[in-house]
GROMACS .gro file of C-alpha atoms in nm:
model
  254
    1UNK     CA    1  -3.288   0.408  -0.441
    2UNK     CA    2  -3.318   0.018  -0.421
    3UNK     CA    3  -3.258  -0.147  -0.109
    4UNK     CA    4  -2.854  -0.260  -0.014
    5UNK     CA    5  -2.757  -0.573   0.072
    6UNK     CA    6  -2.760  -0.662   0.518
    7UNK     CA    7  -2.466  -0.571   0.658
    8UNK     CA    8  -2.320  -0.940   0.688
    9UNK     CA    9  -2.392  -0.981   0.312
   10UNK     CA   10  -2.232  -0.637   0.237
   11UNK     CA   11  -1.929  -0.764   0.481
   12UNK     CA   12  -1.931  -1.098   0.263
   13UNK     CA   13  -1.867  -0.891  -0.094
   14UNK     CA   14  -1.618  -0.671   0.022
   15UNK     CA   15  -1.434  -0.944   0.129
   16UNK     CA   16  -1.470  -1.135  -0.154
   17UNK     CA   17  -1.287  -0.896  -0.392
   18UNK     CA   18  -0.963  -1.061  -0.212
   19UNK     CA   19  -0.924  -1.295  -0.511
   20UNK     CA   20  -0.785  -0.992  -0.692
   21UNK     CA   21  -0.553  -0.836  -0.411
   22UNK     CA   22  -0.208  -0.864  -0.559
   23UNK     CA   23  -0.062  -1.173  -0.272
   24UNK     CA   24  -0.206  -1.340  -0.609
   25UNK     CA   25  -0.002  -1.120  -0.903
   26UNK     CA   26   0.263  -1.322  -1.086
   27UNK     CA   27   0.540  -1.108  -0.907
   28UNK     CA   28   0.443  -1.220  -0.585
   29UNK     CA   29   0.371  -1.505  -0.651
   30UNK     CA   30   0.776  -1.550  -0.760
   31UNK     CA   31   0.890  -1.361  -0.488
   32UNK     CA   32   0.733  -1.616  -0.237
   33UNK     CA   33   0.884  -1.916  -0.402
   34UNK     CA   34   1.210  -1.749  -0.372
   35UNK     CA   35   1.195  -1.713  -0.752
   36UNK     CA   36   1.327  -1.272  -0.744
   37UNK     CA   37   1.691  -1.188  -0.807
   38UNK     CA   38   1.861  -0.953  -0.558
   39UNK     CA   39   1.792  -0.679  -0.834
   40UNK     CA   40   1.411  -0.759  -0.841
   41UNK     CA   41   1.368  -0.779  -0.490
   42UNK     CA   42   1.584  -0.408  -0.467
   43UNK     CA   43   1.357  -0.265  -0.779
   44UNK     CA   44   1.018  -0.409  -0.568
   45UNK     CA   45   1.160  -0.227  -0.212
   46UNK     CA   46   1.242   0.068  -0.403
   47UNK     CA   47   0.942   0.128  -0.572
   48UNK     CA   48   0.729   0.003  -0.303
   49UNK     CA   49   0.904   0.237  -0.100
   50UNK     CA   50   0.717   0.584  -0.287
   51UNK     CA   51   0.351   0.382  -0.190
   52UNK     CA   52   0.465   0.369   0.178
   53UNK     CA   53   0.580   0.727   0.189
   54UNK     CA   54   0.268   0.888   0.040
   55UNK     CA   55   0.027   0.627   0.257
   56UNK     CA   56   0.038   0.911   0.536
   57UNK     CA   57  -0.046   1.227   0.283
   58UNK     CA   58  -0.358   1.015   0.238
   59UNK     CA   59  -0.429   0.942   0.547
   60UNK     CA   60  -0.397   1.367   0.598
   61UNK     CA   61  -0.647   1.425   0.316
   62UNK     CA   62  -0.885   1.191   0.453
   63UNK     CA   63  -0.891   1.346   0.818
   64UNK     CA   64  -0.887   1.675   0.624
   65UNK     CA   65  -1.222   1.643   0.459
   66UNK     CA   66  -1.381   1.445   0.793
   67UNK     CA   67  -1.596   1.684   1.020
   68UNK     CA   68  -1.635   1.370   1.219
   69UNK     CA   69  -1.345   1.440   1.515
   70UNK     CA   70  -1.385   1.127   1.679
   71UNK     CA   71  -1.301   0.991   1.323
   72UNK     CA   72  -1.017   1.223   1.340
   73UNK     CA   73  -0.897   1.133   1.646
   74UNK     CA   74  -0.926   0.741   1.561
   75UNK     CA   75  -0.774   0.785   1.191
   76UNK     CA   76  -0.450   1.051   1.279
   77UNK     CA   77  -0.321   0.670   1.451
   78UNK     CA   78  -0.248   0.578   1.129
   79UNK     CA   79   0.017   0.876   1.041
   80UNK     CA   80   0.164   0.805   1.343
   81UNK     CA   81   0.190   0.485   1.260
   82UNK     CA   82   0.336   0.549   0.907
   83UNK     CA   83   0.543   0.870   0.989
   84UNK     CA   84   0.655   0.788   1.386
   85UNK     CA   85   0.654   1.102   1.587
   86UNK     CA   86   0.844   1.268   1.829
   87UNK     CA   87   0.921   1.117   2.126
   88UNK     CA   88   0.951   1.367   2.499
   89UNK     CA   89   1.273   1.448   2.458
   90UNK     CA   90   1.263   1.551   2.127
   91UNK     CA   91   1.396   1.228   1.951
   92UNK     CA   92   1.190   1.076   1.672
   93UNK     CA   93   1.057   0.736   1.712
   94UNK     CA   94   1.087   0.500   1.385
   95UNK     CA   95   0.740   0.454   1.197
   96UNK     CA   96   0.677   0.233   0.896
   97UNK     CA   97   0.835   0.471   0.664
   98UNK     CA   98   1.191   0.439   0.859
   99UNK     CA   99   1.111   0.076   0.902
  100UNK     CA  100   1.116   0.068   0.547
  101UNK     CA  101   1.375   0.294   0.480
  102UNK     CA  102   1.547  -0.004   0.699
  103UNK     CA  103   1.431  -0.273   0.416
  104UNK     CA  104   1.567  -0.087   0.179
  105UNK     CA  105   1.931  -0.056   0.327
  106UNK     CA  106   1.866  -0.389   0.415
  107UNK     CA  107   1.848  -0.514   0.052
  108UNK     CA  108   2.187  -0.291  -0.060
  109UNK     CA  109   1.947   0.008  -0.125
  110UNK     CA  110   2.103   0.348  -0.037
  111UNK     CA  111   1.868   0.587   0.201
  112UNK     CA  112   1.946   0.869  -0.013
  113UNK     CA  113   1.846   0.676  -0.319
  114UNK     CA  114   1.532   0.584  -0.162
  115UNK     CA  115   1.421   0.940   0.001
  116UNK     CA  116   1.544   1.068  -0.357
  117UNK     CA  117   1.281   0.822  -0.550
  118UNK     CA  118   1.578   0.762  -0.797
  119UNK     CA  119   1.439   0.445  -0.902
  120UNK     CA  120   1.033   0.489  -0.901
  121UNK     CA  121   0.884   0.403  -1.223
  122UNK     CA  122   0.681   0.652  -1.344
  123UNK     CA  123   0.360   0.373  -1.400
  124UNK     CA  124   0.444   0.325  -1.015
  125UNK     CA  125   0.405   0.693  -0.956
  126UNK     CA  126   0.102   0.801  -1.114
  127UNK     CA  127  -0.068   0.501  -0.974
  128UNK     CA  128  -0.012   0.605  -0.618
  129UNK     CA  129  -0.083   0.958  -0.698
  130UNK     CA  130  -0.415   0.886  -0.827
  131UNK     CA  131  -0.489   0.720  -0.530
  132UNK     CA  132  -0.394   1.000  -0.323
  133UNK     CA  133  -0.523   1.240  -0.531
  134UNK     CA  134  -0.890   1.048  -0.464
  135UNK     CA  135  -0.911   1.057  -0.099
  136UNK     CA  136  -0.798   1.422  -0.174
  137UNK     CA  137  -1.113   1.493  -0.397
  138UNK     CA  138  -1.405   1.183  -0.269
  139UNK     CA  139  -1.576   1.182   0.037
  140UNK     CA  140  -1.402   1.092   0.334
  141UNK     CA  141  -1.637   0.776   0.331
  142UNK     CA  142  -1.489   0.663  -0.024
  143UNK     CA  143  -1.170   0.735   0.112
  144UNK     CA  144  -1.227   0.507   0.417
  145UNK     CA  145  -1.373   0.240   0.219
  146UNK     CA  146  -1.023   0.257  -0.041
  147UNK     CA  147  -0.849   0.135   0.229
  148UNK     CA  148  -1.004  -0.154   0.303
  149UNK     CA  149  -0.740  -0.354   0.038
  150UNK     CA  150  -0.587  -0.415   0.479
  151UNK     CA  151  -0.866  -0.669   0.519
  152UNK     CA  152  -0.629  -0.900   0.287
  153UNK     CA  153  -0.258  -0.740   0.369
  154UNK     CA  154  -0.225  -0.959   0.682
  155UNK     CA  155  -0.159  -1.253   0.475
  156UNK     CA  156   0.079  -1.100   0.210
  157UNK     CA  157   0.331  -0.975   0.511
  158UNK     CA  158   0.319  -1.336   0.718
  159UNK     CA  159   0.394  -1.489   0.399
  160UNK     CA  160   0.717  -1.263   0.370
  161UNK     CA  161   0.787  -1.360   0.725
  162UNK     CA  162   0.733  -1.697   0.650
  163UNK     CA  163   0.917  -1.700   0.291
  164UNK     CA  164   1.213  -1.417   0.270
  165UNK     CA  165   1.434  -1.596   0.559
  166UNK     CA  166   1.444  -1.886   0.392
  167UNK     CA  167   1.473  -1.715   0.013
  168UNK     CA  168   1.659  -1.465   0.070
  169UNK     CA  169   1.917  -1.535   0.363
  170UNK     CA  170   2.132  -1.253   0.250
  171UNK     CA  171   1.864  -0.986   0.359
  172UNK     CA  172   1.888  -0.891   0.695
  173UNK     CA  173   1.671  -1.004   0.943
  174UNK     CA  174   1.646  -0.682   1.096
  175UNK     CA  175   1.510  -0.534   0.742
  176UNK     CA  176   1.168  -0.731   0.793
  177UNK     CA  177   1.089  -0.562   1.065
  178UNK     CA  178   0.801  -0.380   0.877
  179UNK     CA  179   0.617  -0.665   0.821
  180UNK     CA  180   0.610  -0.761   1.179
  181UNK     CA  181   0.477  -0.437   1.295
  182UNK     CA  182   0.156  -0.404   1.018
  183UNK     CA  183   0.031  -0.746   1.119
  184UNK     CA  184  -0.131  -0.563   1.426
  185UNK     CA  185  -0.170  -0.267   1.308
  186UNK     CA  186  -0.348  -0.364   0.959
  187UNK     CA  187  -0.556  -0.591   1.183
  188UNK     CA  188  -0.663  -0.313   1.393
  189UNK     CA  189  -0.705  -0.067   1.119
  190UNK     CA  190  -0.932  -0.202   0.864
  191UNK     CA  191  -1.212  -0.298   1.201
  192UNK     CA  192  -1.242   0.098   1.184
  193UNK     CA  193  -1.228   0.121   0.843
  194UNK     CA  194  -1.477  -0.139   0.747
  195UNK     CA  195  -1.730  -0.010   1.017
  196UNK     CA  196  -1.714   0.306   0.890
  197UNK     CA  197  -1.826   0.158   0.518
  198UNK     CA  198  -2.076  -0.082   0.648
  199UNK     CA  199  -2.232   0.208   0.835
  200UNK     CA  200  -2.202   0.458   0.522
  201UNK     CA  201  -2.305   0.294   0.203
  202UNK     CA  202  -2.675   0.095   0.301
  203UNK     CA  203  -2.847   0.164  -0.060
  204UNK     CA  204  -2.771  -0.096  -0.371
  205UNK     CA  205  -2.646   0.207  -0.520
  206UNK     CA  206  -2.382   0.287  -0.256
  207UNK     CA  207  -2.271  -0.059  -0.160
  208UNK     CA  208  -2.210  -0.094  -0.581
  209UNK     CA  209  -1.999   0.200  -0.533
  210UNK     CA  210  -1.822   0.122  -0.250
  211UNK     CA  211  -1.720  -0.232  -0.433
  212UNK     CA  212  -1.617  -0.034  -0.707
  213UNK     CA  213  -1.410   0.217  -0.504
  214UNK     CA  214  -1.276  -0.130  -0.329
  215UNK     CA  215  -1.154  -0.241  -0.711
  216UNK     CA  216  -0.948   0.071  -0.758
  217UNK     CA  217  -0.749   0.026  -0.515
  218UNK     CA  218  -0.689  -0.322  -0.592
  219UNK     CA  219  -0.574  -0.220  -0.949
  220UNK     CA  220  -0.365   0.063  -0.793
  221UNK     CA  221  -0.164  -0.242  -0.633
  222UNK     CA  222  -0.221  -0.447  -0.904
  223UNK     CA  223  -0.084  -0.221  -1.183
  224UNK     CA  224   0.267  -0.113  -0.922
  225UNK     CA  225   0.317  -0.479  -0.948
  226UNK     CA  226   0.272  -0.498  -1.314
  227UNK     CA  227   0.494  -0.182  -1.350
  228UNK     CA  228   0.817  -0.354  -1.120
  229UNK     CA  229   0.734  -0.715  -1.336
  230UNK     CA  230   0.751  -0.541  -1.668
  231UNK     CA  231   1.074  -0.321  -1.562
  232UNK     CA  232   1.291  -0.617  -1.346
  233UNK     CA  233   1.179  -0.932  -1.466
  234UNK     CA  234   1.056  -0.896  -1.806
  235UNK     CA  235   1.320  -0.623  -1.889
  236UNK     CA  236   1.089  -0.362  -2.057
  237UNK     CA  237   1.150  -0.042  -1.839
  238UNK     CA  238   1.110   0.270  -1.957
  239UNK     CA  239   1.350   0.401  -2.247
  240UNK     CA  240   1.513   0.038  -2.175
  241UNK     CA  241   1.565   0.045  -2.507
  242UNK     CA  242   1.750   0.384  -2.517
  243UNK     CA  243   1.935   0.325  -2.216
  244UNK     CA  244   2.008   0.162  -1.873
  245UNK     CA  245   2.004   0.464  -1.642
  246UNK     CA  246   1.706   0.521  -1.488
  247UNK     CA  247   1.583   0.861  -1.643
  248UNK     CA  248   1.228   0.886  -1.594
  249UNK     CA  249   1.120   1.233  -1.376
  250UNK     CA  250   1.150   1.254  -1.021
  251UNK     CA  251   0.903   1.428  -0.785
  252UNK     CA  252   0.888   1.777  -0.983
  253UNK     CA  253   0.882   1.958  -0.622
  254UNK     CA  254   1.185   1.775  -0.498
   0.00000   0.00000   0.00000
């Protein structure tokens, strides 16, 4: 195997691939000018919504391949984060998920709607899927290193803080509340995650991999924002031409 890149120069690449994260994508790009209709932002929360939900059922599969329980113990912070838990006296306590469950209603989404997936295009849904279906199947390494599209998320939710008041005064302050809380938490996430793949992939070979693995999960984002252009803006949904209700399958084990 050839010799990998230092770590600082491995640190440098990964990095780099944030001129394809999607804060760049035409839809976003729209959407921070204040450029979305109330329908596109409500199509963009909805299916946004079935990433968000399956984020912890990744997070599972990762810390269900790991042997490493001090990776265990570090990574289950994440489902918490994502899924809340329960507090002492039984009460749950509101994790992303209901925070964006929150956006949603928020935006004049219904909760049932939402939790239902009644609006998830289906190029929307077998992107995520694939990407939980690989940190089902990779290493728990690759898995790590997929998640490392946080190093760039930061950005994308201050510049909803920054944008959507002014934009979109008719969404409730109280709906960006998601935003707020990943600021911290992506910051203090991908330290973990990108220590983890600095450690892990040291040969040419690996750190080529690991760039690649990096990619995929920038065209998993890339291709859900595609999906919600194509469908809201561009007005090429699926069977749009047969009709307006939104037919396309729901989660078969619904």
């Amino acid at each position: 195997m050839t010799s990998g890149l230092s770590k600082d120069e491995f640190r440098a690449q990964l990095i780099a691939k944030g001129q394809f994260y999607h804060i760049h994508h035409p839809l976003h790009k729209k959407m921070h000018n204040g450029e979305c209709s109330k329908k596109q932002i409500q199509g963009w929360v909805a299916n946004r919504f079935y990433y968000h939900a399956c984020i912890p059922m990744k997070d599972a599969a990762i810390m269900a391949n790991c042997r490493d329980r001090a990776v265990r113990q570090e990574w289950m912070q994440r489902i918490i984060d994502q899924d809340g838990m329960l507090n002492s006296d039984g009460s749950p306590s509101a994790g992303g998920v209901e925070k964006w469950l929150q956006l949603g209603e928020a935006v004049g989404l219904s909760r049932e709607d939402l939790l239902a997936e009644t609006y998830v295009l289906p190029a929307v849904r077998f992107a995520v899927d694939a990407y939980v279906n690989f940190a089902r199947t990779a290493s728990w390494q690759e898995a790590v290193c997929s998640s490392l599209t946080e190093l760039f998320a930061p950005n994308i939710h201050q510049s909803r803080l920054n944008s959507w008041p002014e934009h979109y005064p008719w969404i409730a302050s109280s709906g960006l509340a998601y935003f707020q809380k990943r600021l911290s938490e992506a910051r203090r996430d991908v330290e973990h995650g990108l220590q983890v793949t600095l450690d892990h992939f040291v040969t040419h070979e690996q750190q080529q991999r690991a760039l690649n693995i990096l990619q995929f999960k920038l065209d998993v984002l890339w291709v859900i924002s595609d999906a919600i252009l194509m469908a809201y803006e561009l007005g090429y949904a699926p069977y749009g031409n047969i009709t307006d209700e939104p037919v396309y399958h729901r989660n078969l084990n619904l």
